[in-house]
Coordinates of N, CA and C in Angstrom, one line a residue:
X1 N 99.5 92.9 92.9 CA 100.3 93.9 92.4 C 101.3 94.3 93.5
X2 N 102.4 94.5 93.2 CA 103.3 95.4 94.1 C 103.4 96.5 94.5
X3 N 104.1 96.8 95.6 CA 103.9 98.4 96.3 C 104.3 99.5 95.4
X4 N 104.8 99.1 94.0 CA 105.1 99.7 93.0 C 104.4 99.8 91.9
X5 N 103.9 101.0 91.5 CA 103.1 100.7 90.8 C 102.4 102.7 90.0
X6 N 102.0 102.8 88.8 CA 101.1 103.4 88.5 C 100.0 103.3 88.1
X7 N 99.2 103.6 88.4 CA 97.7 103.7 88.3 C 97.3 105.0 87.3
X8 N 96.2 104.9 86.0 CA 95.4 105.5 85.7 C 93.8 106.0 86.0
X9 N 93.1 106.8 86.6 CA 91.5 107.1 86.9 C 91.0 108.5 86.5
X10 N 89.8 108.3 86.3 CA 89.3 109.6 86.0 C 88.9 110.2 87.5
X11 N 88.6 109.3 88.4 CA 88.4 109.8 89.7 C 88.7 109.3 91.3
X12 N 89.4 109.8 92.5 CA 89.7 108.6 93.1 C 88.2 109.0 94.6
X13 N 87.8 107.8 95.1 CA 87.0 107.8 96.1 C 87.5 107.1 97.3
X14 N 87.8 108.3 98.4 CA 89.0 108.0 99.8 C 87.7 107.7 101.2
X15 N 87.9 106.5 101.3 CA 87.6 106.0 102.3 C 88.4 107.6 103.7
X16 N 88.3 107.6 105.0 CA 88.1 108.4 106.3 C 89.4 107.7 107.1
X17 N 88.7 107.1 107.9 CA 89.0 106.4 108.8 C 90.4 105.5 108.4
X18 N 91.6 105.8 108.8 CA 92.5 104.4 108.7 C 93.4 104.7 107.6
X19 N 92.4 105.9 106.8 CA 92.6 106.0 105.4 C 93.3 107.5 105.1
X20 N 92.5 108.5 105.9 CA 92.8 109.7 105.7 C 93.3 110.4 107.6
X21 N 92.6 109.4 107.9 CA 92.7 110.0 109.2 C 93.0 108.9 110.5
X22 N 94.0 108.8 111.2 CA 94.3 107.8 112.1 C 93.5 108.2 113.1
X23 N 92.4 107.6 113.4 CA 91.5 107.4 114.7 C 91.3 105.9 115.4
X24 N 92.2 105.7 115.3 CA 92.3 104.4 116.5 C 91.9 104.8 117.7
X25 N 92.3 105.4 118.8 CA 92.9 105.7 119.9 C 91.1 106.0 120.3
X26 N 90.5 106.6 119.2 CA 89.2 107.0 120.0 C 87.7 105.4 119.6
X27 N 88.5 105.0 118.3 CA 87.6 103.7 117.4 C 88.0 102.8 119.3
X28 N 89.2 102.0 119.5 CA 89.7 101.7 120.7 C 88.8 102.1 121.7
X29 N 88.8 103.5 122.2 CA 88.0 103.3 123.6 C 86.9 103.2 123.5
X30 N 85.7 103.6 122.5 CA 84.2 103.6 122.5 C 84.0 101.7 122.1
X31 N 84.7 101.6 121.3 CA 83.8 100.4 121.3 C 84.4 99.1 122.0
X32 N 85.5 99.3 122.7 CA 86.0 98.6 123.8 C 84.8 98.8 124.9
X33 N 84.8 99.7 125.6 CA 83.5 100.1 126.6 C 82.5 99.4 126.1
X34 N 81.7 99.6 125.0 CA 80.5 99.3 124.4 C 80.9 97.1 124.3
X35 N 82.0 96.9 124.4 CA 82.4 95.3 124.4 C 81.9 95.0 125.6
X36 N 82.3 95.8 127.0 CA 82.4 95.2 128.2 C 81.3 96.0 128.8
X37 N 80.2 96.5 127.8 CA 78.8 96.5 128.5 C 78.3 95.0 127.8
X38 N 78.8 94.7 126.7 CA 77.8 93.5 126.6 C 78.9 92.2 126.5
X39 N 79.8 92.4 127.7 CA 80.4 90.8 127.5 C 81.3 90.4 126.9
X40 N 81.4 90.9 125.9 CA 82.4 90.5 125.0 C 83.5 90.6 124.9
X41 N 84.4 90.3 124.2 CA 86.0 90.0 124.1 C 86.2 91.4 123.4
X42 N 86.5 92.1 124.2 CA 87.2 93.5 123.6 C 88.5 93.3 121.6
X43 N 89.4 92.6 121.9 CA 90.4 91.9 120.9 C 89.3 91.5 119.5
X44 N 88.1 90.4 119.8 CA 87.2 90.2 119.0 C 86.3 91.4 118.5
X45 N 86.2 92.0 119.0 CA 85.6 93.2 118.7 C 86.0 93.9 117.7
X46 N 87.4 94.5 118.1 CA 87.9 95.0 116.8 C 88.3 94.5 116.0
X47 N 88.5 93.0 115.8 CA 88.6 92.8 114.6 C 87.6 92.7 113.4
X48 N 86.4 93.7 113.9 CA 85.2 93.5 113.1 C 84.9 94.8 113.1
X49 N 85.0 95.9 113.9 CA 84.1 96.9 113.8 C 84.8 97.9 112.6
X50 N 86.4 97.9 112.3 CA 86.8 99.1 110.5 C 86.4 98.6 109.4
X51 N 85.4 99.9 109.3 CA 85.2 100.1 108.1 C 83.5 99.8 108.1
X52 N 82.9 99.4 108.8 CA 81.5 99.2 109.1 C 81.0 100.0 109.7
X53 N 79.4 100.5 109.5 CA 79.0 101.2 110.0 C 78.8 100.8 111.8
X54 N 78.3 101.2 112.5 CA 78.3 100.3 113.7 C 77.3 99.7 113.8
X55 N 75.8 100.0 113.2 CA 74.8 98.9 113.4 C 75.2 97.5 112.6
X56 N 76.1 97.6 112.1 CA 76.7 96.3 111.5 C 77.4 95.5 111.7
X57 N 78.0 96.2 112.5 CA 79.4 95.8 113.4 C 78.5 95.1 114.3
X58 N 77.3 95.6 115.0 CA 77.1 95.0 116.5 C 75.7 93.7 115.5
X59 N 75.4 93.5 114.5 CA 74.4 92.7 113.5 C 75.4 91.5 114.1
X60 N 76.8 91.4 113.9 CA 77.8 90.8 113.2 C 78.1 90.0 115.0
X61 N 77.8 91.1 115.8 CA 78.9 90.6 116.9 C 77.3 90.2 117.5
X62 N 76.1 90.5 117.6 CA 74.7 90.1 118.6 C 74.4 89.5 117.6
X63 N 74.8 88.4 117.1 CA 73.4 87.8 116.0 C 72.0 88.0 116.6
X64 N 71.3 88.3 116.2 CA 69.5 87.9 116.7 C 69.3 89.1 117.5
X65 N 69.9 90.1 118.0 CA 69.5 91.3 118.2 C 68.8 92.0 117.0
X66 N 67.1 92.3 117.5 CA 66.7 92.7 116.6 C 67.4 94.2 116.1
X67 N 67.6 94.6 114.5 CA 68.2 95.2 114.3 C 67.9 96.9 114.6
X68 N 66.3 97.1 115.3 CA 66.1 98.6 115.7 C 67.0 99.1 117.0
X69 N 67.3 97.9 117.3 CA 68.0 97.9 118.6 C 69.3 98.3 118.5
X70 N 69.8 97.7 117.4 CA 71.4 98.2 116.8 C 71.3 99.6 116.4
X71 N 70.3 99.8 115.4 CA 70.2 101.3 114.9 C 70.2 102.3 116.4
X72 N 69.4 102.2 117.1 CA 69.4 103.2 118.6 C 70.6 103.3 118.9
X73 N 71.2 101.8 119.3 CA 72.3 101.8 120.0 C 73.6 102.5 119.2
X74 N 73.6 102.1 117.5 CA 74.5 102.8 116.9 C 74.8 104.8 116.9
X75 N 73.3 105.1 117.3 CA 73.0 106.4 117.2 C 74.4 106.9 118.6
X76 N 73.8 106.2 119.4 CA 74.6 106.2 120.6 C 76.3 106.2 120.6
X77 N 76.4 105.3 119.7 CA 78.2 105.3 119.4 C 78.7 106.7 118.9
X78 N 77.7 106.8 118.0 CA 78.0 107.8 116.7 C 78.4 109.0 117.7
X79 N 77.4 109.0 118.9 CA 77.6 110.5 119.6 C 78.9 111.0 120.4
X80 N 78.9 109.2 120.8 CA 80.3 109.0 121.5 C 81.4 109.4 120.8
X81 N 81.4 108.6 119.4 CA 82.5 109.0 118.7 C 83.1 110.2 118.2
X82 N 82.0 111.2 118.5 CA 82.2 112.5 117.6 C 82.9 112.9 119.0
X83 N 82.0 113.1 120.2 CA 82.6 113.6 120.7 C 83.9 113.4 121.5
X84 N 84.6 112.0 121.2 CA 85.9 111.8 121.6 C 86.7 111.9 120.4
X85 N 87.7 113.1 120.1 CA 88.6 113.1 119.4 C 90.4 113.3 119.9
X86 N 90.3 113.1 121.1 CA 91.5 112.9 121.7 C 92.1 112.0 120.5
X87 N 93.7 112.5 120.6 CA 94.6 111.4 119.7 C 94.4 111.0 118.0
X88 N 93.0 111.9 117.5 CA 92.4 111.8 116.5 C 93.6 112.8 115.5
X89 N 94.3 112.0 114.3 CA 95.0 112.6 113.6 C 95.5 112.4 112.3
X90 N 95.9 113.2 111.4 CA 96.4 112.9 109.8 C 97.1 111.9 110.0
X91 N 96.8 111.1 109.0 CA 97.9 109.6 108.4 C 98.6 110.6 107.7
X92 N 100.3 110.2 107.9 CA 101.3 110.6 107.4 C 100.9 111.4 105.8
X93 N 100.9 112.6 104.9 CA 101.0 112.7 103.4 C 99.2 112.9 103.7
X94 N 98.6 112.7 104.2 CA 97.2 113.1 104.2 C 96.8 114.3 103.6
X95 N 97.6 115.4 103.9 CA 97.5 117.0 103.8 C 97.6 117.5 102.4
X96 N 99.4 116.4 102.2 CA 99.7 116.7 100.9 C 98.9 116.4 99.8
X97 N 98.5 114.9 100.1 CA 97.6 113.7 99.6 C 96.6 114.8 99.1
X98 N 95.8 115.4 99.9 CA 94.4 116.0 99.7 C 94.3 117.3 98.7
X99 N 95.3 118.5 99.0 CA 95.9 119.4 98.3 C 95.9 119.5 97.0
X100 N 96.8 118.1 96.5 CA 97.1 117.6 95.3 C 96.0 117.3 94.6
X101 N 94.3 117.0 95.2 CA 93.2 116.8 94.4 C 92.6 118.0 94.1
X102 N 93.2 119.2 94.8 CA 92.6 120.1 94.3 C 92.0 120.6 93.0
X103 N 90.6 120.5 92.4 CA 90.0 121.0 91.3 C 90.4 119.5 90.7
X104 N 90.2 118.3 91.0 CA 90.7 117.1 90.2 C 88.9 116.3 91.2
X105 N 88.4 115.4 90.2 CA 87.3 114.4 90.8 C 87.6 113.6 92.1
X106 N 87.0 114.0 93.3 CA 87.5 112.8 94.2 C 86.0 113.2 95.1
X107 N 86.0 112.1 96.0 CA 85.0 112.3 97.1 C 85.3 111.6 98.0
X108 N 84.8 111.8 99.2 CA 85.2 110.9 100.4 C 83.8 110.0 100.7
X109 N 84.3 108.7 101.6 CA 83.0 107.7 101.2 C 83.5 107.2 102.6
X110 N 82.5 107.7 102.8 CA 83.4 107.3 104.8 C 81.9 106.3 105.6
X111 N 82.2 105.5 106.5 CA 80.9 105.1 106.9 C 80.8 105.5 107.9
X112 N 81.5 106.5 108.8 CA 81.0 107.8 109.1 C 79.8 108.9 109.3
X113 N 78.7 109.4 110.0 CA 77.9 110.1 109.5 C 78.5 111.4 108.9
X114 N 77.5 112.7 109.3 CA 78.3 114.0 108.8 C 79.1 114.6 110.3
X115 N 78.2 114.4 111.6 CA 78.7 115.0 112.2 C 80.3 114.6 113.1
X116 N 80.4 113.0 113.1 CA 81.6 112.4 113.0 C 83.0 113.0 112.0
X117 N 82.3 112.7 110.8 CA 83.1 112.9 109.3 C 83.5 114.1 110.0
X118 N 82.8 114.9 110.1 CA 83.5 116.9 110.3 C 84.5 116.9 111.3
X119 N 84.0 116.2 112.2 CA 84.6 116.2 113.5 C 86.2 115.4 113.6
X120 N 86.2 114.4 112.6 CA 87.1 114.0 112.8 C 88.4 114.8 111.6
X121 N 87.6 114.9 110.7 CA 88.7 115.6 109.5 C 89.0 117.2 110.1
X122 N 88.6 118.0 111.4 CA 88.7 118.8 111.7 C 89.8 118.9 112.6
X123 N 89.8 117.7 113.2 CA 90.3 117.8 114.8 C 91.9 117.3 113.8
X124 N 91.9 116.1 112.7 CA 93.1 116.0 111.9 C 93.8 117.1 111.2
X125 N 93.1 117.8 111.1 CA 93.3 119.7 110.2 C 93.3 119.4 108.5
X126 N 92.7 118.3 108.6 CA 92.2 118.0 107.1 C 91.0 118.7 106.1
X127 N 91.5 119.4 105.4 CA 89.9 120.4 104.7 C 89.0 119.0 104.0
X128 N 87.4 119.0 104.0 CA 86.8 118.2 103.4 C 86.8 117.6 102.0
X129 N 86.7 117.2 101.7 CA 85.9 117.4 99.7 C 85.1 117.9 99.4
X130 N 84.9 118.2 98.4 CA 83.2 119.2 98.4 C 82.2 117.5 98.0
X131 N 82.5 116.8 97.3 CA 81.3 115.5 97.9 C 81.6 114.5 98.5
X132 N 81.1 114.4 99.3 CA 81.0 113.6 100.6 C 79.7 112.5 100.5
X133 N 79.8 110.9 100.3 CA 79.0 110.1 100.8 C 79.7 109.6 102.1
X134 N 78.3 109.8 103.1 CA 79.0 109.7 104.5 C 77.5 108.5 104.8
X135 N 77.1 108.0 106.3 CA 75.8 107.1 106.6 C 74.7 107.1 106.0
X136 N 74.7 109.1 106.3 CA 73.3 109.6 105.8 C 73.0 108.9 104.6
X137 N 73.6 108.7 103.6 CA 73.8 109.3 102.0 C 72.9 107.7 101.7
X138 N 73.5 106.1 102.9 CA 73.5 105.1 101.7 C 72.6 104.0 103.2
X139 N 72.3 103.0 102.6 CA 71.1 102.4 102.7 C 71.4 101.1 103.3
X140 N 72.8 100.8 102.6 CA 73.9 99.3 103.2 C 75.4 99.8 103.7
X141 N 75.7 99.2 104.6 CA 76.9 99.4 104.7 C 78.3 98.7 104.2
X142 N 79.3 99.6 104.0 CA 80.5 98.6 103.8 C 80.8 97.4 104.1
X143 N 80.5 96.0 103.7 CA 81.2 95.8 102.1 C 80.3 95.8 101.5
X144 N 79.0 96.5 101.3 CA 78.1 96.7 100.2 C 78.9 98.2 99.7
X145 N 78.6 97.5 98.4 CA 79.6 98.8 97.5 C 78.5 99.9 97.2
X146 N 77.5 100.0 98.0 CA 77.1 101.2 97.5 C 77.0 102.3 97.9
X147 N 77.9 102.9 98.6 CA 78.7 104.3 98.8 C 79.9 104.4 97.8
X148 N 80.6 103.2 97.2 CA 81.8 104.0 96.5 C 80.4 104.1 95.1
X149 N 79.7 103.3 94.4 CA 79.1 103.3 93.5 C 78.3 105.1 93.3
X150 N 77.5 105.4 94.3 CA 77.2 106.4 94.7 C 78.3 107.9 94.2
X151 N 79.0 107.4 95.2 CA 80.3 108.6 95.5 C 80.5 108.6 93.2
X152 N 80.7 107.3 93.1 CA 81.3 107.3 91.1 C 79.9 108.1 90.8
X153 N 78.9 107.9 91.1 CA 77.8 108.8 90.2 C 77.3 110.2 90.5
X154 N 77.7 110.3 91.5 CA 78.0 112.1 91.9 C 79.2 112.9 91.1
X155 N 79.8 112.0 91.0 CA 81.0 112.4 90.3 C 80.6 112.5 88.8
X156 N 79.9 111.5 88.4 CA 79.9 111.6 86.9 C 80.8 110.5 86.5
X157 N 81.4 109.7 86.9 CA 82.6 109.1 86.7 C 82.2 107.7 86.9
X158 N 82.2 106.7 85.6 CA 82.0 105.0 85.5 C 82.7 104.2 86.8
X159 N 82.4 103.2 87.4 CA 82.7 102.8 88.5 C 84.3 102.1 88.3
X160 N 84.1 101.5 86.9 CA 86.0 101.4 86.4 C 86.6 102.4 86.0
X161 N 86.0 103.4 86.4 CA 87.6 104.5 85.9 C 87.7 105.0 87.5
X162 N 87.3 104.6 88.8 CA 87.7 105.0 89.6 C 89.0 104.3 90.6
X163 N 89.3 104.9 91.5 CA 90.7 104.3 92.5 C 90.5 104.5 93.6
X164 N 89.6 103.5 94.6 CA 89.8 103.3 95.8 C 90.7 103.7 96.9
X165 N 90.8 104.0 98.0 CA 91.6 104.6 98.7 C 91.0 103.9 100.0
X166 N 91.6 102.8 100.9 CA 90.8 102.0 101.7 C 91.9 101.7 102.9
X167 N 91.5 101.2 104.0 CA 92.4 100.4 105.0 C 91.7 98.9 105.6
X168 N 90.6 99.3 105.3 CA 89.8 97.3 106.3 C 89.8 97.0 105.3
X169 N 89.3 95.8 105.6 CA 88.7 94.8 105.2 C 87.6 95.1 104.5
X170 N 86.2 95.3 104.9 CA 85.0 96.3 104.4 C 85.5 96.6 103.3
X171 N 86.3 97.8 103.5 CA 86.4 98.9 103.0 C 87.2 98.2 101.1
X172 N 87.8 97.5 101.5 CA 88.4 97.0 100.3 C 87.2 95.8 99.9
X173 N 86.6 95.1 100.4 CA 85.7 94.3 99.7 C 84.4 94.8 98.6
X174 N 84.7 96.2 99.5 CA 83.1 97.3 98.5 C 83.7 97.8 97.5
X175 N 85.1 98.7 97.7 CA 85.6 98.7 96.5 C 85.8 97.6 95.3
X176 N 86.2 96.5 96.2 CA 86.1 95.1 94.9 C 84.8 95.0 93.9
X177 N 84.0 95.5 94.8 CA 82.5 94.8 94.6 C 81.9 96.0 93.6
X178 N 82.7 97.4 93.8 CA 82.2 98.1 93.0 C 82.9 97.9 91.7
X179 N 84.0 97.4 91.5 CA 84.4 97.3 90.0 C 85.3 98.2 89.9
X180 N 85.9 98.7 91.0 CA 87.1 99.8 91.2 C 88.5 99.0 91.6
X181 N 89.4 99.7 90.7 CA 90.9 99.7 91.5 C 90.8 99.6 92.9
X182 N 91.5 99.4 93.8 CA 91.4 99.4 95.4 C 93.1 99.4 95.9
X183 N 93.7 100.9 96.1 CA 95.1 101.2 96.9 C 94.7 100.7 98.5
X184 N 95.3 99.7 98.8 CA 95.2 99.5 100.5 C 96.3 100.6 101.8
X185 N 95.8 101.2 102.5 CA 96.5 101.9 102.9 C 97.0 101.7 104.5
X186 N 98.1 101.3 104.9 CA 98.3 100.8 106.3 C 98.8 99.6 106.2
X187 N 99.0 98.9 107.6 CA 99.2 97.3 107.5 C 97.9 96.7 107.8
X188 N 96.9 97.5 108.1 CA 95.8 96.4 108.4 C 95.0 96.2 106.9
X189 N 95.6 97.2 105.8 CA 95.1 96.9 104.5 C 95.8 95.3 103.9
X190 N 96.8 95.3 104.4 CA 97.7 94.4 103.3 C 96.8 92.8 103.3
X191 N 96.3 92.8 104.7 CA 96.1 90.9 104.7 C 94.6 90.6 104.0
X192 N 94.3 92.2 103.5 CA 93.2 92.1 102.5 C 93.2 91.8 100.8
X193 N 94.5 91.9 100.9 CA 95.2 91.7 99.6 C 94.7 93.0 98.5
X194 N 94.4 94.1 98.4 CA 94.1 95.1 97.5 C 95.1 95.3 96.2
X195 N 94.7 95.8 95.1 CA 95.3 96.2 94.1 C 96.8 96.3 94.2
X196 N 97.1 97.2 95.1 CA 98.4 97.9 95.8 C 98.1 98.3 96.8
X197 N 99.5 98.0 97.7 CA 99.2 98.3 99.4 C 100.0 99.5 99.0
X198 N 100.5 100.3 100.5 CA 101.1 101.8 101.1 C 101.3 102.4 101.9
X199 N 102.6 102.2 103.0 CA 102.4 102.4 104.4 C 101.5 103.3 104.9
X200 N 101.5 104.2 103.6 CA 100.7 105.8 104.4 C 100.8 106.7 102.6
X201 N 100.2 107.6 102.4 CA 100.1 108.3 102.0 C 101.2 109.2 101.4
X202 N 102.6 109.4 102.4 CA 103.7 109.6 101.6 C 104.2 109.0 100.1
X203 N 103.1 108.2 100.3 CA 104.1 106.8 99.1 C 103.5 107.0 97.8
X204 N 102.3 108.3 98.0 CA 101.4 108.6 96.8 C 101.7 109.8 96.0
X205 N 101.7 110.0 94.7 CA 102.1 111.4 94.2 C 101.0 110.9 93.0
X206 N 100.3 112.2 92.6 CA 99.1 112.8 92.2 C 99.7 113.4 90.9
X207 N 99.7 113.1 89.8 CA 99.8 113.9 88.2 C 98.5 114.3 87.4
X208 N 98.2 115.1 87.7 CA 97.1 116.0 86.5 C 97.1 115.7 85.4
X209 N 97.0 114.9 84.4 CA 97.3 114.8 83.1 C 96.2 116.1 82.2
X210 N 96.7 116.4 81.2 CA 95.9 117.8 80.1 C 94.5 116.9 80.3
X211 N 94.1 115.8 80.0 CA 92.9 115.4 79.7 C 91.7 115.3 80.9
X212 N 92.4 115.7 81.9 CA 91.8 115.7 83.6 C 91.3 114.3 84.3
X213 N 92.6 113.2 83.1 CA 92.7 112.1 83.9 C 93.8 112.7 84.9
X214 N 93.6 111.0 86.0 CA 94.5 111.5 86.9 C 95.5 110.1 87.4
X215 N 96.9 110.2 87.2 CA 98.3 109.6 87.2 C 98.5 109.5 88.8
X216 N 98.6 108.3 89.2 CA 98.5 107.9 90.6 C 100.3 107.6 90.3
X217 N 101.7 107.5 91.2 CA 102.4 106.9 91.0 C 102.4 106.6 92.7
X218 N 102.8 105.1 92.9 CA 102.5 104.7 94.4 C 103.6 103.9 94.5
X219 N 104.2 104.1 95.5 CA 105.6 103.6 96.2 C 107.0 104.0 96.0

């Protein structure tokens, strides 16, 4: 589909990271450091760790590290990452973007825990959603679709009447997998091929329809 485009849903489910909130600068230093404690190609690294939880990221990059070892060590990121939010900031329309769902179905589906998620939508000056599927919540990580699946049944809302909001890779293969629309948002969305790409959130406008569907117009 083209960057042009309208979309119908009864509810949209917004990926965090990449998505709502530009945190490179801090995703960059922690798990760069965490590359050159164990050797690795810093460059290779990130091309794997958006949109994954981190014990998956490091599954992906240590094959054969047993995986309690990843969970510890993940714990460990998670701490790093909350507490570095230098440079942590709204993607362009984020503010507007979020505003616009006011009293309309949406949730955020971040693979994020809670105390990251807070930390980072805070330090962006982004207010939360009131539902939130964050690490705690799910059991697999992105590209297992079962946080957006989740996020649709807290809502109340069938998995095809929802609209993705994504930037990795991950992030758009779970949406795929859930049977959802998927908006790619960034350039690191496009080489994923999603529904419709979006430099940023500017490019999105939000219509309430009387029936409390909700009118995506994008680009």
């Amino acid at each position: 589909m083209t960057a042009t485009a309208v979309l119908t849903a009864r509810a949209l489910l917004l990926d965090m990271d990449g998505t709502l909130v530009n945190s490179d600068a801090s995703v960059e230093r922690v798990w760069r450091r965490w590359a050159e404690r164990h050797g690795l190609d810093g460059d290779e690294v990130m091309k794997v760790v958006h949109g994954r939880q981190g014990y998956a990221s490091m599954a992906l990059l240590l094959p054969g590290r047993p995986m309690e070892e990843n969970h510890a060590d993940n714990a460990r990121m998670l701490a790093e990452e909350t507490a570095d939010t230098v440079g942590v900031v709204a993607i362009p329309g984020a503010p507007e973007f979020l505003a616009s769902l006011r009293g309309l179905p949406h949730a955020l589906v971040t693979s994020a825990d809670v105390p990251l998620s807070t930390a980072r939508m805070a330090a962006a000056g982004l207010e939360q959603p009131e539902v939130r599927v964050t690490a705690e919540s799910v059991g697999a990580s992105k590209p297992d679709p079962e946080g957006f699946l989740k996020g649709a049944a807290e809502l109340g809302v069938a998995p095809g009447d929802c609209v993705v909001f994504e930037d990795s890779g991950a992030g758009i293969a779970a949406g795929r997998a859930a049977g959802m629309t998927v908006v790619g948002v960034g350039p690191r969305a496009a080489v994923h091929e999603p529904d419709v790409v979006v430099e940023d959130l500017t490019k999105v406008r939000v219509e309430a329809l009387d029936d409390m569907t909700i009118r995506l117009h994008i680009g």
